[in-house]
mmCIF file of C-alpha atoms in Angstrom:
data_model
loop_
_atom_site.group_PDB
_atom_site.id
_atom_site.type_symbol
_atom_site.label_atom_id
_atom_site.label_comp_id
_atom_site.label_asym_id
_atom_site.label_seq_id
_atom_site.Cartn_x
_atom_site.Cartn_y
_atom_site.Cartn_z
ATOM 1 C CA MET A 440 211.517 93.532 2.206
ATOM 2 C CA ASN A 441 208.409 94.223 4.522
ATOM 3 C CA ALA A 442 209.262 97.179 6.757
ATOM 4 C CA SER A 443 205.997 97.291 8.404
ATOM 5 C CA ASP A 444 205.436 98.161 12.059
ATOM 6 C CA ILE A 445 201.711 96.807 11.742
ATOM 7 C CA VAL A 446 200.808 93.144 12.529
ATOM 8 C CA VAL A 447 197.779 92.007 10.409
ATOM 9 C CA ARG A 448 195.975 89.298 11.743
ATOM 10 C CA LEU A 449 192.426 87.594 12.276
ATOM 11 C CA ASP A 450 191.237 86.522 15.683
ATOM 12 C CA ASP A 451 188.592 84.127 16.318
ATOM 13 C CA ARG A 452 187.563 85.615 19.501
ATOM 14 C CA VAL A 453 186.945 88.891 17.845
ATOM 15 C CA ARG A 454 184.811 86.791 15.268
ATOM 16 C CA LEU A 455 182.963 85.283 17.847
ATOM 17 C CA MET A 456 182.057 88.389 19.706
ATOM 18 C CA SER A 457 181.438 89.773 15.812
ATOM 19 C CA ALA A 458 178.859 87.080 15.651
ATOM 20 C CA LEU A 459 177.040 87.318 18.912
ATOM 21 C CA LEU A 460 176.507 91.032 18.022
ATOM 22 C CA ALA A 461 174.710 89.653 14.660
ATOM 23 C CA ALA A 462 172.311 88.076 16.335
ATOM 24 C CA THR A 463 171.300 90.958 18.244
ATOM 25 C CA ASN A 464 169.520 94.092 16.987
ATOM 26 C CA TRP A 465 172.504 96.092 16.735
ATOM 27 C CA PRO A 466 172.899 95.612 12.900
ATOM 28 C CA ASP A 467 169.170 96.902 12.681
ATOM 29 C CA LYS A 468 170.140 99.963 14.937
ATOM 30 C CA SER A 469 173.053 100.810 12.926
ATOM 31 C CA GLN A 470 171.056 100.971 9.622
ATOM 32 C CA GLU A 471 168.745 103.430 11.623
ATOM 33 C CA LYS A 472 171.491 105.683 12.130
ATOM 34 C CA GLN A 473 173.260 105.395 8.816
ATOM 35 C CA PRO A 474 171.776 103.253 6.038
ATOM 36 C CA HIS A 475 174.425 101.057 4.339
ATOM 37 C CA GLY A 476 175.340 98.081 2.712
ATOM 38 C CA THR A 477 176.906 95.596 4.545
ATOM 39 C CA HIS A 478 179.529 92.596 3.584
ATOM 40 C CA LEU A 479 177.917 89.191 2.117
ATOM 41 C CA HIS A 480 179.445 87.574 4.818
ATOM 42 C CA ALA A 481 177.860 89.612 7.515
ATOM 43 C CA ARG A 482 174.496 89.309 5.866
ATOM 44 C CA ALA A 483 174.835 85.606 5.936
ATOM 45 C CA THR A 484 176.173 85.285 9.295
ATOM 46 C CA ARG A 485 172.756 87.097 10.374
ATOM 47 C CA LYS A 486 170.982 84.647 8.801
ATOM 48 C CA TYR A 487 172.750 81.806 9.835
ATOM 49 C CA LEU A 488 172.349 82.730 13.605
ATOM 50 C CA HIS A 489 168.704 83.620 13.300
ATOM 51 C CA GLU A 490 167.591 80.970 15.251
ATOM 52 C CA PHE A 491 169.951 81.919 17.818
ATOM 53 C CA ARG A 492 168.676 85.319 18.689
ATOM 54 C CA ASP A 493 167.014 84.164 22.028
ATOM 55 C CA HIS A 494 170.061 82.323 23.164
ATOM 56 C CA PRO A 495 171.384 83.420 26.879
ATOM 57 C CA ALA A 496 174.579 84.766 25.494
ATOM 58 C CA VAL A 497 172.879 86.834 22.795
ATOM 59 C CA GLN A 498 170.272 88.028 25.325
ATOM 60 C CA SER A 499 173.107 89.219 27.585
ATOM 61 C CA MET A 500 174.814 91.230 25.243
ATOM 62 C CA GLN A 501 171.499 92.731 23.911
ATOM 63 C CA ASN A 502 170.803 93.821 27.473
ATOM 64 C CA LEU A 503 174.304 95.535 27.689
ATOM 65 C CA LEU A 504 173.897 97.199 24.357
ATOM 66 C CA LYS A 505 170.432 98.369 25.954
ATOM 67 C CA GLN A 506 172.418 99.743 29.165
ATOM 68 C CA GLY A 507 174.824 101.721 26.570
ATOM 69 C CA ALA A 508 177.834 99.565 27.173
ATOM 70 C CA PRO A 509 180.470 100.289 24.924
ATOM 71 C CA LEU A 510 181.576 97.833 22.206
ATOM 72 C CA GLU A 511 185.308 98.500 23.322
ATOM 73 C CA ALA A 512 184.747 96.710 26.427
ATOM 74 C CA MET A 513 183.042 93.944 25.192
ATOM 75 C CA PHE A 514 185.380 93.021 22.541
ATOM 76 C CA THR A 515 188.233 93.787 25.183
ATOM 77 C CA PHE A 516 186.404 91.272 27.434
ATOM 78 C CA ALA A 517 186.630 88.790 24.456
ATOM 79 C CA LEU A 518 190.259 89.188 24.021
ATOM 80 C CA CYS A 519 190.754 88.374 27.335
ATOM 81 C CA LEU A 520 189.539 85.111 26.849
ATOM 82 C CA ASN A 521 192.154 82.391 25.861
ATOM 83 C CA TRP A 522 191.086 80.111 22.656
ATOM 84 C CA PRO A 523 189.462 78.030 22.287
ATOM 85 C CA GLU A 524 188.898 77.027 25.793
ATOM 86 C CA LEU A 525 187.459 80.446 26.326
ATOM 87 C CA ARG A 526 188.486 80.952 29.887
ATOM 88 C CA LEU A 527 189.096 84.403 31.372
ATOM 89 C CA GLU A 528 192.766 85.192 31.499
ATOM 90 C CA LEU A 529 192.229 87.899 34.309
ATOM 91 C CA ASP A 530 192.637 87.816 37.812
ATOM 92 C CA ARG A 531 189.055 88.397 38.335
ATOM 93 C CA MET A 532 186.049 88.985 36.564
ATOM 94 C CA PRO A 533 185.029 92.557 35.293
ATOM 95 C CA ALA A 534 182.189 93.904 37.391
ATOM 96 C CA TRP A 535 179.934 94.677 34.363
ATOM 97 C CA VAL A 536 179.956 91.211 32.819
ATOM 98 C CA PRO A 537 176.577 89.424 33.346
ATOM 99 C CA THR A 538 176.627 86.212 35.687
ATOM 100 C CA GLY A 539 177.540 83.198 33.555
ATOM 101 C CA TRP A 540 178.004 84.981 30.486
ATOM 102 C CA ILE A 541 181.316 83.191 29.776
ATOM 103 C CA GLN A 542 179.503 79.658 30.168
ATOM 104 C CA ASP A 543 176.949 81.138 27.770
ATOM 105 C CA ILE A 544 179.400 82.174 25.264
ATOM 106 C CA ARG A 545 180.813 78.731 25.263
ATOM 107 C CA ASP A 546 177.722 77.204 24.504
ATOM 108 C CA PHE A 547 176.725 79.787 21.991
ATOM 109 C CA TYR A 548 179.788 79.149 20.345
ATOM 110 C CA THR A 549 179.580 75.008 20.057
ATOM 111 C CA SER A 550 175.572 74.907 19.800
ATOM 112 C CA SER A 551 175.810 76.998 16.742
ATOM 113 C CA GLN A 552 178.663 75.378 15.337
ATOM 114 C CA LEU A 553 180.443 78.473 14.378
ATOM 115 C CA ASP A 554 183.930 76.846 13.648
ATOM 116 C CA GLU A 555 182.081 74.935 10.814
ATOM 117 C CA TRP A 556 180.289 78.262 9.586
ATOM 118 C CA TRP A 557 183.887 79.839 9.648
ATOM 119 C CA GLU A 558 185.503 77.004 7.795
ATOM 120 C CA THR A 559 182.484 77.531 4.991
ATOM 121 C CA GLU A 560 183.044 81.129 5.053
ATOM 122 C CA ASN A 561 186.951 81.148 4.867
ATOM 123 C CA THR A 562 187.498 82.561 1.610
ATOM 124 C CA PRO A 563 186.270 86.031 2.349
ATOM 125 C CA TRP A 564 187.855 86.172 5.457
ATOM 126 C CA GLN A 565 191.043 84.986 4.025
ATOM 127 C CA LYS A 566 190.567 87.663 1.075
ATOM 128 C CA SER A 567 190.233 90.272 3.830
ATOM 129 C CA LEU A 568 193.256 89.189 5.401
ATOM 130 C CA ASP A 569 195.461 88.901 2.245
ATOM 131 C CA GLU A 570 194.132 92.688 1.072
ATOM 132 C CA THR A 571 194.880 94.101 4.124
ATOM 133 C CA GLN A 572 198.406 92.581 4.566
ATOM 134 C CA LYS A 573 199.061 94.235 1.279
ATOM 135 C CA VAL A 574 197.925 97.499 2.415
ATOM 136 C CA PHE A 575 200.060 97.763 5.143
ATOM 137 C CA GLU A 576 203.282 96.231 3.222
ATOM 138 C CA ASN A 577 206.200 98.808 3.806
ATOM 139 C CA VAL A 578 204.052 101.028 6.042
ATOM 140 C CA SER A 579 205.331 102.232 9.532
ATOM 141 C CA PHE A 580 203.566 104.459 11.973
ATOM 142 C CA LYS A 581 205.594 104.443 14.854
ATOM 143 C CA PRO A 582 208.135 106.872 13.281
ATOM 144 C CA PHE A 583 205.416 109.359 12.065
ATOM 145 C CA LEU A 584 203.968 109.468 15.867
ATOM 146 C CA ALA A 585 207.132 109.259 17.601
ATOM 147 C CA PRO A 586 207.660 113.459 16.910
ATOM 148 C CA PHE A 587 204.541 113.729 18.799
ATOM 149 C CA LEU A 588 204.165 111.217 21.319
ATOM 150 C CA GLY A 589 207.396 109.969 22.154
ATOM 151 C CA PRO A 590 208.655 106.671 21.180
ATOM 152 C CA VAL A 591 206.272 104.085 20.563
ATOM 153 C CA ASP A 592 206.879 100.717 22.350
ATOM 154 C CA GLU A 593 203.538 98.904 22.241
ATOM 155 C CA ASN A 594 202.578 96.627 19.252
ATOM 156 C CA LEU A 595 200.328 97.824 16.612
ATOM 157 C CA VAL A 596 198.092 95.121 15.587
ATOM 158 C CA PHE A 597 195.227 95.544 12.911
ATOM 159 C CA ILE A 598 192.338 93.100 12.473
ATOM 160 C CA PRO A 599 190.248 93.366 9.563
ATOM 161 C CA SER A 600 186.550 92.550 10.060
ATOM 162 C CA ILE A 601 183.951 91.532 7.296
ATOM 163 C CA SER A 602 181.338 91.278 10.034
ATOM 164 C CA TYR A 603 179.940 93.415 12.780
ATOM 165 C CA PRO A 604 180.168 96.308 13.631
ATOM 166 C CA SER A 605 180.206 96.958 9.963
ATOM 167 C CA ASP A 606 180.301 100.858 9.883
ATOM 168 C CA GLN A 607 182.877 101.887 12.636
ATOM 169 C CA GLU A 608 186.187 100.543 13.897
ATOM 170 C CA ILE A 609 187.125 99.494 17.523
ATOM 171 C CA GLY A 610 190.177 100.734 19.363
ATOM 172 C CA LEU A 611 191.463 98.453 22.252
ATOM 173 C CA ARG A 612 194.603 98.052 24.350
ATOM 174 C CA ILE A 613 195.553 94.557 25.638
ATOM 175 C CA GLY A 614 198.873 94.726 27.597
ATOM 176 C CA LYS A 615 201.344 96.072 25.270
ATOM 177 C CA ASP A 616 199.219 95.567 22.087
ATOM 178 C CA LEU A 617 197.129 98.383 20.797
ATOM 179 C CA ILE A 618 194.341 96.399 18.406
ATOM 180 C CA CYS A 619 192.369 98.172 15.789
ATOM 181 C CA ILE A 620 189.274 96.192 14.612
ATOM 182 C CA ALA A 621 188.202 97.602 11.411
ATOM 183 C CA PRO A 622 185.547 97.091 8.712
ATOM 184 C CA PRO A 623 186.086 98.115 4.930
ATOM 185 C CA ARG A 624 184.997 101.372 3.885
ATOM 186 C CA LEU A 625 181.141 101.825 3.172
ATOM 187 C CA ALA A 626 179.940 102.274 -0.446
ATOM 188 C CA TRP A 627 177.306 104.273 -1.368
ATOM 189 C CA GLY A 628 173.546 103.172 -0.671
ATOM 190 C CA ASP A 629 173.266 99.455 -0.657
ATOM 191 C CA SER A 630 176.355 98.661 -2.489
ATOM 192 C CA PRO A 631 178.659 96.219 -0.649
ATOM 193 C CA PRO A 632 181.751 97.764 0.743
ATOM 194 C CA TRP A 633 184.917 98.335 -0.828
ATOM 195 C CA PRO A 634 187.707 95.704 -0.868
ATOM 196 C CA PHE A 635 190.271 96.692 1.875
ATOM 197 C CA ASP A 636 193.099 97.101 -0.785
ATOM 198 C CA GLU A 637 190.975 99.316 -3.199
ATOM 199 C CA ASP A 638 191.113 101.806 -0.466
ATOM 200 C CA PRO A 639 194.317 102.194 1.468
ATOM 201 C CA ALA A 640 193.385 105.602 2.800
ATOM 202 C CA HIS A 641 190.482 104.368 4.636
ATOM 203 C CA VAL A 642 192.549 101.632 6.133
ATOM 204 C CA TYR A 643 195.520 104.114 7.200
ATOM 205 C CA ARG A 644 192.646 106.367 8.716
ATOM 206 C CA ALA A 645 191.221 103.820 10.395
ATOM 207 C CA ALA A 646 194.381 102.462 12.005
ATOM 208 C CA LEU A 647 195.890 105.626 12.896
ATOM 209 C CA SER A 648 192.899 107.480 14.286
ATOM 210 C CA GLN A 649 192.827 104.316 16.929
ATOM 211 C CA TYR A 650 196.558 104.034 17.775
ATOM 212 C CA GLY A 651 196.946 107.930 17.732
ATOM 213 C CA ARG A 652 193.620 108.121 20.062
ATOM 214 C CA MET A 653 195.253 105.483 22.513
ATOM 215 C CA LEU A 654 198.603 106.842 22.536
ATOM 216 C CA LEU A 655 197.494 110.158 23.107
ATOM 217 C CA LEU A 656 195.460 109.548 26.013
ATOM 218 C CA SER A 657 198.039 107.371 27.620
ATOM 219 C CA TYR A 658 200.488 110.440 26.850
ATOM 220 C CA MET A 659 198.272 112.976 28.630
ATOM 221 C CA ARG A 660 197.704 110.685 31.529
ATOM 222 C CA SER A 661 201.492 110.624 32.031
ATOM 223 C CA ASN A 662 201.805 114.378 31.745
ATOM 224 C CA ALA A 663 198.802 115.362 34.091
ATOM 225 C CA ARG A 664 200.540 118.109 35.736
ATOM 226 C CA LYS A 665 201.787 119.931 32.479
ATOM 227 C CA LEU A 666 198.686 119.274 30.879
ATOM 228 C CA ALA A 667 196.407 121.025 33.425
ATOM 229 C CA GLU A 668 198.715 124.218 32.815
ATOM 230 C CA ALA A 669 197.899 123.794 29.257
ATOM 231 C CA THR A 670 194.077 123.523 29.673
ATOM 232 C CA LYS A 671 193.920 126.882 31.518
ATOM 233 C CA ILE A 672 193.613 128.700 28.040
ATOM 234 C CA PRO A 673 190.573 127.457 25.997
ATOM 235 C CA ILE A 674 191.052 126.129 22.635
ATOM 236 C CA PRO A 675 188.976 128.484 19.947
ATOM 237 C CA VAL A 676 186.602 125.717 18.851
ATOM 238 C CA SER A 677 183.063 126.523 17.467
ATOM 239 C CA ASP A 678 180.023 126.173 19.713
ATOM 240 C CA GLN A 679 178.846 123.295 18.095
ATOM 241 C CA PHE A 680 182.143 121.433 18.582
ATOM 242 C CA SER A 681 182.080 122.334 22.310
ATOM 243 C CA ILE A 682 178.862 120.700 22.697
ATOM 244 C CA MET A 683 179.981 117.369 20.935
ATOM 245 C CA TYR A 684 183.383 117.576 23.026
ATOM 246 C CA PRO A 685 182.939 119.603 26.084
ATOM 247 C CA SER A 686 186.447 119.048 27.905
ATOM 248 C CA TRP A 687 189.339 120.471 26.613
ATOM 249 C CA GLU A 688 190.906 117.371 26.748
ATOM 250 C CA GLU A 689 188.364 115.855 24.575
ATOM 251 C CA GLN A 690 188.595 118.675 22.133
ATOM 252 C CA PHE A 691 192.474 118.429 21.714
ATOM 253 C CA ALA A 692 192.304 114.883 21.449
ATOM 254 C CA THR A 693 189.739 115.015 18.700
ATOM 255 C CA LEU A 694 191.655 117.745 16.695
ATOM 256 C CA PHE A 695 195.017 116.313 16.983
ATOM 257 C CA VAL A 696 194.217 112.712 15.747
ATOM 258 C CA ALA A 697 191.999 113.987 12.784
ATOM 259 C CA ALA A 698 195.104 116.519 12.067
ATOM 260 C CA ALA A 699 197.496 113.877 12.532
ATOM 261 C CA VAL A 700 195.721 111.814 10.164
ATOM 262 C CA ALA A 701 195.377 114.516 7.560
ATOM 263 C CA ILE A 702 199.021 115.309 7.620
ATOM 264 C CA TYR A 703 199.931 111.384 7.148
ATOM 265 C CA LEU A 704 197.792 111.059 4.215
ATOM 266 C CA GLU A 705 199.191 114.104 2.659
ATOM 267 C CA ASP A 706 202.916 113.203 3.142
ATOM 268 C CA HIS A 707 202.447 109.274 2.460
ATOM 269 C CA VAL A 708 199.381 108.676 0.304
ATOM 270 C CA SER A 709 198.513 111.988 -1.733
ATOM 271 C CA ALA A 710 197.566 115.807 -1.339
ATOM 272 C CA ALA A 711 194.004 114.617 -2.938
ATOM 273 C CA GLU A 712 193.102 111.898 -0.187
ATOM 274 C CA ALA A 713 194.217 114.501 2.478
ATOM 275 C CA LYS A 714 192.001 117.297 1.234
ATOM 276 C CA ALA A 715 188.831 114.755 0.621
ATOM 277 C CA TYR A 716 189.491 113.481 4.309
ATOM 278 C CA VAL A 717 189.705 116.825 5.795
ATOM 279 C CA LEU A 718 186.367 117.866 3.840
ATOM 280 C CA MET A 719 184.774 114.912 5.341
ATOM 281 C CA ALA A 720 185.656 115.828 8.667
ATOM 282 C CA ARG A 721 184.371 119.462 8.250
ATOM 283 C CA LYS A 722 181.107 118.372 6.886
ATOM 284 C CA ALA A 723 180.338 115.163 9.114
ATOM 285 C CA GLN A 724 182.228 116.297 12.441
ATOM 286 C CA GLY A 725 181.635 119.736 12.088
ATOM 287 C CA MET A 726 185.661 120.269 12.436
ATOM 288 C CA THR A 727 185.583 123.761 10.765
ATOM 289 C CA ILE A 728 189.172 124.487 12.741
ATOM 290 C CA LEU A 729 190.739 121.213 11.014
ATOM 291 C CA PRO A 730 192.859 123.040 8.506
ATOM 292 C CA GLY A 731 194.218 125.464 11.126
ATOM 293 C CA THR A 732 195.003 122.488 13.418
ATOM 294 C CA VAL A 733 196.968 120.895 10.717
ATOM 295 C CA SER A 734 198.717 124.030 10.088
ATOM 296 C CA VAL A 735 199.702 124.471 13.590
ATOM 297 C CA LEU A 736 201.133 120.865 14.207
ATOM 298 C CA ARG A 737 202.968 121.157 10.963
ATOM 299 C CA ARG A 738 204.381 124.297 12.511
ATOM 300 C CA TYR A 739 205.414 122.297 15.712
ATOM 301 C CA LEU A 740 207.052 119.774 13.731
ATOM 302 C CA SER A 741 209.502 122.124 11.845
ATOM 303 C CA GLU A 742 210.030 123.932 15.269
ATOM 304 C CA ARG A 743 210.902 120.701 17.195
ATOM 305 C CA GLU A 744 213.211 119.496 14.380
ATOM 306 C CA ALA A 745 214.774 123.159 14.950
ATOM 307 C CA GLY A 746 215.204 122.132 18.415
ATOM 308 C CA ARG A 747 212.804 124.874 20.040
ATOM 309 C CA TYR A 748 210.469 122.110 21.384
ATOM 310 C CA GLN A 749 211.458 118.702 23.220
ATOM 311 C CA SER A 750 208.051 117.347 23.212
ATOM 312 C CA LEU A 751 204.412 117.982 22.205
ATOM 313 C CA MET A 752 203.656 118.734 25.513
ATOM 314 C CA ASP A 753 206.083 121.703 25.963
ATOM 315 C CA PHE A 754 204.179 122.784 22.971
ATOM 316 C CA LEU A 755 200.646 122.670 24.433
ATOM 317 C CA PRO A 756 200.490 125.853 26.424
ATOM 318 C CA ILE A 757 200.948 127.877 23.355
ATOM 319 C CA PHE A 758 198.463 125.500 21.095
ATOM 320 C CA PRO A 759 195.371 127.450 21.805
ATOM 321 C CA LYS A 760 196.929 130.824 20.649
ATOM 322 C CA GLN A 761 198.802 129.751 17.448
ATOM 323 C CA LEU A 762 195.375 127.918 16.318
ATOM 324 C CA ARG A 763 193.439 131.173 16.851
ATOM 325 C CA VAL A 764 195.854 132.594 14.667
ATOM 326 C CA ALA A 765 195.702 129.914 12.247
ATOM 327 C CA LYS A 766 192.000 129.976 12.256
ATOM 328 C CA ARG A 767 192.063 133.726 11.254
ATOM 329 C CA ILE A 768 194.553 133.174 8.422
ATOM 330 C CA VAL A 769 192.719 130.074 6.939
ATOM 331 C CA SER A 770 189.274 131.607 6.818
ATOM 332 C CA LEU A 771 190.714 134.606 4.867
#
């Protein structure tokens, strides 16, 4: 029996936005930041859409990217359109959306005959869906997150993507749905990405990072008064980390999400995967304090179970002090 609380599906609106992204210079820019091999379908889609680079829908997205608009906003907008009519299911148009963009997107979809292209490319998409469904069999995140953030009423949705962006996942909130759109793990050099089911730890990390981040932000907003008290005590992070994440809330959210992933991997995958993840986070993101954060959150879980704390918010005022102690112990 499949006891998973994560819904895995594909969504043509996500594929449409990915196709638009493929026709911009985003793929080239992402390669400049981190050279990597992309999925064969992604490369083929770029080639297929080469003649549509000057299409108004593509140019509008290119301008948004140039202005620094986040991908989260664009993919959220796509999921607020119905399918296949592509009509906005909101009371009003978001102010940042370019004039006539919806009509241009409709024309891009029809004139490029993307439906026929996706039919031709159905096999790799179906393979990604099958692989991801296999990875999430009997996986439940809600019981894991509940001791930290309370009961999770939202639906957890995972959309595997073999298009763009190819080097990062995207987390979105649409009504009661928390959605993670994620590519497979990158391989070394120019090699194609790993199949989703050959690296479950990557899939769990991507999904749990996004669900955890969105749930934590909502949790902090709903407990703003208690949070304000907790933020009076600085978190003992390095200068490098504080530059990357200036506010107390950003620092805590980043550390909490990373530590939660590490705990999940250790308890539900393997100690080796957890250690590899912590090592990567320390090297790539400067989270030298992550092992201490894991220790502190594990202590919170044990003391909550013993009845000392009712919620994470009750624990936050002493979190910086305990982290300072754990930091010294771990560094010994």
